[in-house]
Amino acid sequence: GNSVTQMEGPVTLSEEAFLTINCTYTATGYPSLFWYVQYPGEGLQLLLKATKADDKGSNKGFEATYRKETTSFHLEKGSVQVSDSAVYFCALSDSGYSTLTFGKGTMLLVSP
Amino acid sequence: DGGITQSPKYLFRKEGQNVTLSCEQNLNHDAMYWYRQDPGQGLRLIYYSQIVNDFQKGDIAEGYSVSREKKESFPLTVTSAQKNPTAFYLCASSVSTGTNEKLFFGSGTQLSVL
């Protein structure tokens, strides 16, 4: 079956530091890959996505590249802000259905 | 503004009681979903519906029931058969269930057992 593995958190950074959150996946087909973000007390919002190998998704300074050879979709940002503090979820969608498989989430805490 | 509305934000259940969580969307989306979120466990799919009057079980449907009588509404009932109902419940919708469809989420309902 499909699965998504994320690095455990919390990830604690100072403002303007470089961020990487690792995500690897297992899928039977050719999945689409997503990063969602959840701010405290809220639902999830789509941050970025990539639909095929070597695609790069980007939004709000965050980037992730679909690496089929390593089955990875790591999230990166060059300079984090306090307002980036949230829980980040990696997810995949496979087989033509939007019933996403989510990772367990990684909490990011950014201090001033 | 279009979006998904979940209510209530907090809900308490007594032993042996059924409770219903509301989810309404005005995005004109065909597909709707219910997820359960437990600390450190990510999101798990309970039920989803691709169209009115039709729904499918997700990964953890036992102890839950749903209905889809209207396009805008997808209520979730947590029955007394669900022995560990304490969790954060998230409703979502999308235009369809295509692979690349973006999901829009509500702000969630926290259910706790008294």
mmCIF file of C-alpha atoms in Angstrom:
data_model
loop_
_atom_site.group_PDB
_atom_site.id
_atom_site.type_symbol
_atom_site.label_atom_id
_atom_site.label_comp_id
_atom_site.label_asym_id
_atom_site.label_seq_id
_atom_site.Cartn_x
_atom_site.Cartn_y
_atom_site.Cartn_z
ATOM 1 C CA GLY A 1 0.000 0.000 0.000
ATOM 2 C CA ASN A 2 0.854 3.655 -0.117
ATOM 3 C CA SER A 3 2.745 5.322 2.692
ATOM 4 C CA VAL A 4 4.488 8.587 3.497
ATOM 5 C CA THR A 5 7.330 8.979 5.980
ATOM 6 C CA GLN A 6 8.352 12.353 7.356
ATOM 7 C CA MET A 7 11.124 13.351 9.690
ATOM 8 C CA GLU A 8 10.007 13.646 13.272
ATOM 9 C CA GLY A 9 9.735 17.015 14.894
ATOM 10 C CA PRO A 10 9.699 19.423 16.322
ATOM 11 C CA VAL A 11 12.164 21.223 14.123
ATOM 12 C CA THR A 12 13.375 24.295 15.978
ATOM 13 C CA LEU A 13 15.058 27.098 14.031
ATOM 14 C CA SER A 14 15.986 30.722 14.429
ATOM 15 C CA GLU A 15 14.512 33.269 12.086
ATOM 16 C CA GLU A 16 16.290 33.435 8.688
ATOM 17 C CA ALA A 17 17.697 29.917 9.032
ATOM 18 C CA PHE A 18 17.514 27.369 6.216
ATOM 19 C CA LEU A 19 14.774 24.772 6.473
ATOM 20 C CA THR A 20 14.641 21.200 5.230
ATOM 21 C CA ILE A 21 11.875 18.768 6.141
ATOM 22 C CA ASN A 22 12.446 15.318 4.716
ATOM 23 C CA CYS A 23 9.680 13.276 3.111
ATOM 24 C CA THR A 24 9.897 9.884 1.418
ATOM 25 C CA TYR A 25 7.082 7.845 -0.011
ATOM 26 C CA THR A 26 6.032 4.401 -1.143
ATOM 27 C CA ALA A 27 3.399 4.099 -3.847
ATOM 28 C CA THR A 28 2.202 1.458 -6.259
ATOM 29 C CA GLY A 29 1.667 3.795 -9.203
ATOM 30 C CA TYR A 30 2.772 7.245 -10.247
ATOM 31 C CA PRO A 31 1.541 9.486 -7.466
ATOM 32 C CA SER A 32 1.101 13.208 -7.205
ATOM 33 C CA LEU A 33 2.883 14.692 -4.196
ATOM 34 C CA PHE A 34 1.772 17.500 -1.917
ATOM 35 C CA TRP A 35 2.832 19.570 1.043
ATOM 36 C CA TYR A 36 0.069 20.899 3.286
ATOM 37 C CA VAL A 37 0.493 23.300 6.205
ATOM 38 C CA GLN A 38 -1.603 23.486 9.366
ATOM 39 C CA TYR A 39 -1.491 26.584 11.568
ATOM 40 C CA PRO A 40 -2.553 26.206 15.213
ATOM 41 C CA GLY A 41 -6.254 25.449 15.658
ATOM 42 C CA GLU A 42 -6.947 25.418 11.937
ATOM 43 C CA GLY A 43 -7.461 23.011 9.081
ATOM 44 C CA LEU A 44 -4.854 22.227 6.458
ATOM 45 C CA GLN A 45 -3.967 24.423 3.508
ATOM 46 C CA LEU A 46 -2.243 23.301 0.340
ATOM 47 C CA LEU A 47 1.276 24.730 0.257
ATOM 48 C CA LEU A 48 2.603 23.236 -2.976
ATOM 49 C CA LYS A 49 2.361 20.185 -5.192
ATOM 50 C CA ALA A 50 4.143 18.278 -7.964
ATOM 51 C CA THR A 51 2.479 15.857 -10.315
ATOM 52 C CA LYS A 52 5.352 14.078 -12.065
ATOM 53 C CA ALA A 53 9.006 13.227 -11.665
ATOM 54 C CA ASP A 54 11.454 16.170 -11.599
ATOM 55 C CA ASP A 55 8.629 18.684 -11.178
ATOM 56 C CA LYS A 56 9.345 21.407 -8.635
ATOM 57 C CA GLY A 57 6.486 22.818 -6.620
ATOM 58 C CA SER A 58 6.937 26.243 -5.063
ATOM 59 C CA ASN A 59 4.914 28.738 -3.041
ATOM 60 C CA LYS A 60 5.646 31.480 -0.479
ATOM 61 C CA GLY A 61 9.390 30.782 -0.659
ATOM 62 C CA PHE A 62 8.966 27.045 -0.042
ATOM 63 C CA GLU A 63 10.119 24.526 -2.648
ATOM 64 C CA ALA A 64 10.027 20.770 -3.114
ATOM 65 C CA THR A 65 11.243 18.632 -6.012
ATOM 66 C CA TYR A 66 9.662 15.300 -6.982
ATOM 67 C CA ARG A 67 12.557 12.810 -7.014
ATOM 68 C CA LYS A 68 11.408 9.493 -8.376
ATOM 69 C CA GLU A 69 14.827 7.843 -8.104
ATOM 70 C CA THR A 70 14.963 8.466 -4.353
ATOM 71 C CA THR A 71 11.158 8.472 -3.841
ATOM 72 C CA SER A 72 11.484 11.778 -2.016
ATOM 73 C CA PHE A 73 9.786 15.167 -1.871
ATOM 74 C CA HIS A 74 11.763 17.204 0.661
ATOM 75 C CA LEU A 75 10.460 20.631 1.644
ATOM 76 C CA GLU A 76 12.952 23.517 1.711
ATOM 77 C CA LYS A 77 12.955 27.216 2.429
ATOM 78 C CA GLY A 78 15.964 29.461 2.325
ATOM 79 C CA SER A 79 15.032 31.822 5.150
ATOM 80 C CA VAL A 80 12.258 30.971 7.589
ATOM 81 C CA GLN A 81 10.119 33.487 9.463
ATOM 82 C CA VAL A 82 8.351 33.276 12.809
ATOM 83 C CA SER A 83 5.077 33.180 10.881
ATOM 84 C CA ASP A 84 6.161 29.884 9.269
ATOM 85 C CA SER A 85 5.703 28.108 12.593
ATOM 86 C CA ALA A 86 3.144 25.387 11.892
ATOM 87 C CA VAL A 87 2.783 21.666 11.260
ATOM 88 C CA TYR A 88 3.768 20.529 7.776
ATOM 89 C CA PHE A 89 2.288 17.420 6.180
ATOM 90 C CA CYS A 90 3.633 15.553 3.188
ATOM 91 C CA ALA A 91 0.992 13.630 1.229
ATOM 92 C CA LEU A 92 0.485 11.608 -1.910
ATOM 93 C CA SER A 93 -2.445 10.854 -4.171
ATOM 94 C CA ASP A 94 -2.449 7.771 -6.320
ATOM 95 C CA SER A 95 -4.595 5.761 -8.701
ATOM 96 C CA GLY A 96 -6.810 8.586 -9.870
ATOM 97 C CA TYR A 97 -8.437 9.256 -6.518
ATOM 98 C CA SER A 98 -7.929 12.279 -4.336
ATOM 99 C CA THR A 99 -8.019 10.223 -1.155
ATOM 100 C CA LEU A 100 -4.695 11.498 0.073
ATOM 101 C CA THR A 101 -2.271 9.455 2.131
ATOM 102 C CA PHE A 102 -0.669 11.727 4.703
ATOM 103 C CA GLY A 103 2.551 11.556 6.640
ATOM 104 C CA LYS A 104 2.442 12.085 10.399
ATOM 105 C CA GLY A 105 3.341 15.741 10.151
ATOM 106 C CA THR A 106 6.402 17.725 11.251
ATOM 107 C CA MET A 107 6.076 20.630 13.630
ATOM 108 C CA LEU A 108 8.240 23.656 12.824
ATOM 109 C CA LEU A 109 8.980 26.213 15.526
ATOM 110 C CA VAL A 110 10.762 29.408 14.485
ATOM 111 C CA SER A 111 12.064 31.769 17.152
ATOM 112 C CA PRO A 112 12.926 35.460 16.643
ATOM 113 C CA ASP B 1 -16.491 34.100 0.832
ATOM 114 C CA GLY B 2 -16.525 30.498 -0.248
ATOM 115 C CA GLY B 3 -15.289 27.852 2.090
ATOM 116 C CA ILE B 4 -15.986 24.947 4.388
ATOM 117 C CA THR B 5 -17.699 25.414 7.719
ATOM 118 C CA GLN B 6 -17.426 22.842 10.480
ATOM 119 C CA SER B 7 -19.436 23.005 13.653
ATOM 120 C CA PRO B 8 -19.194 22.908 16.524
ATOM 121 C CA LYS B 9 -15.558 23.745 17.174
ATOM 122 C CA TYR B 10 -15.590 21.730 20.405
ATOM 123 C CA LEU B 11 -17.872 18.796 21.211
ATOM 124 C CA PHE B 12 -18.156 16.497 24.201
ATOM 125 C CA ARG B 13 -19.572 13.009 24.108
ATOM 126 C CA LYS B 14 -20.896 10.950 26.970
ATOM 127 C CA GLU B 15 -20.493 7.187 27.125
ATOM 128 C CA GLY B 16 -22.941 5.386 24.843
ATOM 129 C CA GLN B 17 -23.958 8.546 23.059
ATOM 130 C CA ASN B 18 -23.998 9.241 19.341
ATOM 131 C CA VAL B 19 -22.842 12.683 18.241
ATOM 132 C CA THR B 20 -22.977 14.365 14.840
ATOM 133 C CA LEU B 21 -20.388 16.715 13.422
ATOM 134 C CA SER B 22 -21.543 19.179 10.815
ATOM 135 C CA CYS B 23 -19.713 20.047 7.591
ATOM 136 C CA GLU B 24 -21.084 22.494 5.029
ATOM 137 C CA GLN B 25 -19.391 23.837 1.902
ATOM 138 C CA ASN B 26 -20.398 26.551 -0.531
ATOM 139 C CA LEU B 27 -17.651 25.860 -3.053
ATOM 140 C CA ASN B 28 -19.913 23.788 -5.305
ATOM 141 C CA HIS B 29 -17.524 20.850 -4.917
ATOM 142 C CA ASP B 30 -18.669 17.353 -5.773
ATOM 143 C CA ALA B 31 -16.298 15.477 -3.470
ATOM 144 C CA MET B 32 -16.211 15.655 0.314
ATOM 145 C CA TYR B 33 -14.112 13.864 2.919
ATOM 146 C CA TRP B 34 -13.786 13.244 6.635
ATOM 147 C CA TYR B 35 -10.386 12.807 8.260
ATOM 148 C CA ARG B 36 -9.437 12.038 11.822
ATOM 149 C CA GLN B 37 -6.279 13.613 13.278
ATOM 150 C CA ASP B 38 -4.570 12.204 16.359
ATOM 151 C CA PRO B 39 -1.414 13.718 17.856
ATOM 152 C CA GLY B 40 1.680 12.402 16.136
ATOM 153 C CA GLN B 41 -0.335 10.217 13.762
ATOM 154 C CA GLY B 42 -1.178 12.451 10.855
ATOM 155 C CA LEU B 43 -4.560 12.280 9.159
ATOM 156 C CA ARG B 44 -6.535 9.140 8.513
ATOM 157 C CA LEU B 45 -9.475 8.946 6.114
ATOM 158 C CA ILE B 46 -12.821 7.959 7.631
ATOM 159 C CA TYR B 47 -15.295 8.338 4.753
ATOM 160 C CA TYR B 48 -15.487 10.151 1.463
ATOM 161 C CA SER B 49 -18.206 10.990 -1.021
ATOM 162 C CA GLN B 50 -17.738 11.609 -4.715
ATOM 163 C CA ILE B 51 -21.316 12.626 -5.403
ATOM 164 C CA VAL B 52 -24.663 13.176 -3.704
ATOM 165 C CA ASN B 53 -26.279 10.028 -2.268
ATOM 166 C CA ASP B 54 -23.046 8.049 -2.563
ATOM 167 C CA PHE B 55 -20.140 7.537 -0.173
ATOM 168 C CA GLN B 56 -17.285 5.111 0.442
ATOM 169 C CA LYS B 57 -15.474 3.882 3.515
ATOM 170 C CA GLY B 58 -11.977 5.078 4.124
ATOM 171 C CA ASP B 59 -9.269 3.456 6.196
ATOM 172 C CA ILE B 60 -10.947 3.755 9.612
ATOM 173 C CA ALA B 61 -14.722 3.768 8.996
ATOM 174 C CA GLU B 62 -15.692 1.462 11.877
ATOM 175 C CA GLY B 63 -17.793 3.250 14.480
ATOM 176 C CA TYR B 64 -18.664 6.129 12.143
ATOM 177 C CA SER B 65 -21.494 6.842 9.718
ATOM 178 C CA VAL B 66 -22.150 9.564 7.140
ATOM 179 C CA SER B 67 -24.834 10.795 4.781
ATOM 180 C CA ARG B 68 -24.741 12.939 1.643
ATOM 181 C CA GLU B 69 -28.286 14.068 0.951
ATOM 182 C CA LYS B 70 -27.212 17.457 -0.354
ATOM 183 C CA LYS B 71 -24.167 18.521 -2.307
ATOM 184 C CA GLU B 72 -23.325 21.135 0.290
ATOM 185 C CA SER B 73 -23.498 18.942 3.367
ATOM 186 C CA PHE B 74 -21.619 15.867 4.610
ATOM 187 C CA PRO B 75 -22.362 15.237 8.310
ATOM 188 C CA LEU B 76 -20.375 12.668 10.282
ATOM 189 C CA THR B 77 -21.923 10.700 13.132
ATOM 190 C CA VAL B 78 -19.613 9.224 15.728
ATOM 191 C CA THR B 79 -21.522 6.279 17.137
ATOM 192 C CA SER B 80 -21.254 4.571 20.496
ATOM 193 C CA ALA B 81 -19.421 1.757 18.696
ATOM 194 C CA GLN B 82 -16.397 4.038 18.305
ATOM 195 C CA LYS B 83 -14.536 3.259 21.513
ATOM 196 C CA ASN B 84 -11.827 5.861 21.188
ATOM 197 C CA PRO B 85 -13.487 8.916 19.659
ATOM 198 C CA THR B 86 -11.317 11.633 21.174
ATOM 199 C CA ALA B 87 -9.600 13.325 18.240
ATOM 200 C CA PHE B 88 -9.582 16.343 15.968
ATOM 201 C CA TYR B 89 -11.933 15.820 13.014
ATOM 202 C CA LEU B 90 -11.350 17.563 9.721
ATOM 203 C CA CYS B 91 -13.761 17.852 6.825
ATOM 204 C CA ALA B 92 -12.492 18.601 3.333
ATOM 205 C CA SER B 93 -13.815 19.028 -0.170
ATOM 206 C CA SER B 94 -12.493 19.072 -3.709
ATOM 207 C CA VAL B 95 -13.890 19.711 -7.154
ATOM 208 C CA SER B 96 -13.712 15.985 -7.846
ATOM 209 C CA THR B 97 -11.684 12.975 -6.790
ATOM 210 C CA GLY B 98 -9.084 13.391 -9.506
ATOM 211 C CA THR B 99 -5.497 12.654 -8.606
ATOM 212 C CA ASN B 100 -4.304 16.238 -8.701
ATOM 213 C CA GLU B 101 -7.249 17.878 -7.053
ATOM 214 C CA LYS B 102 -6.551 20.346 -4.302
ATOM 215 C CA LEU B 103 -8.353 19.688 -1.028
ATOM 216 C CA PHE B 104 -9.944 22.528 0.896
ATOM 217 C CA PHE B 105 -10.202 21.926 4.623
ATOM 218 C CA GLY B 106 -12.498 23.218 7.320
ATOM 219 C CA SER B 107 -11.106 24.445 10.629
ATOM 220 C CA GLY B 108 -11.952 21.228 12.433
ATOM 221 C CA THR B 109 -13.957 19.929 15.384
ATOM 222 C CA GLN B 110 -12.283 18.726 18.573
ATOM 223 C CA LEU B 111 -14.269 15.837 20.035
ATOM 224 C CA SER B 112 -13.648 14.755 23.595
ATOM 225 C CA VAL B 113 -15.201 12.085 25.789
ATOM 226 C CA LEU B 114 -16.640 13.075 29.169
#
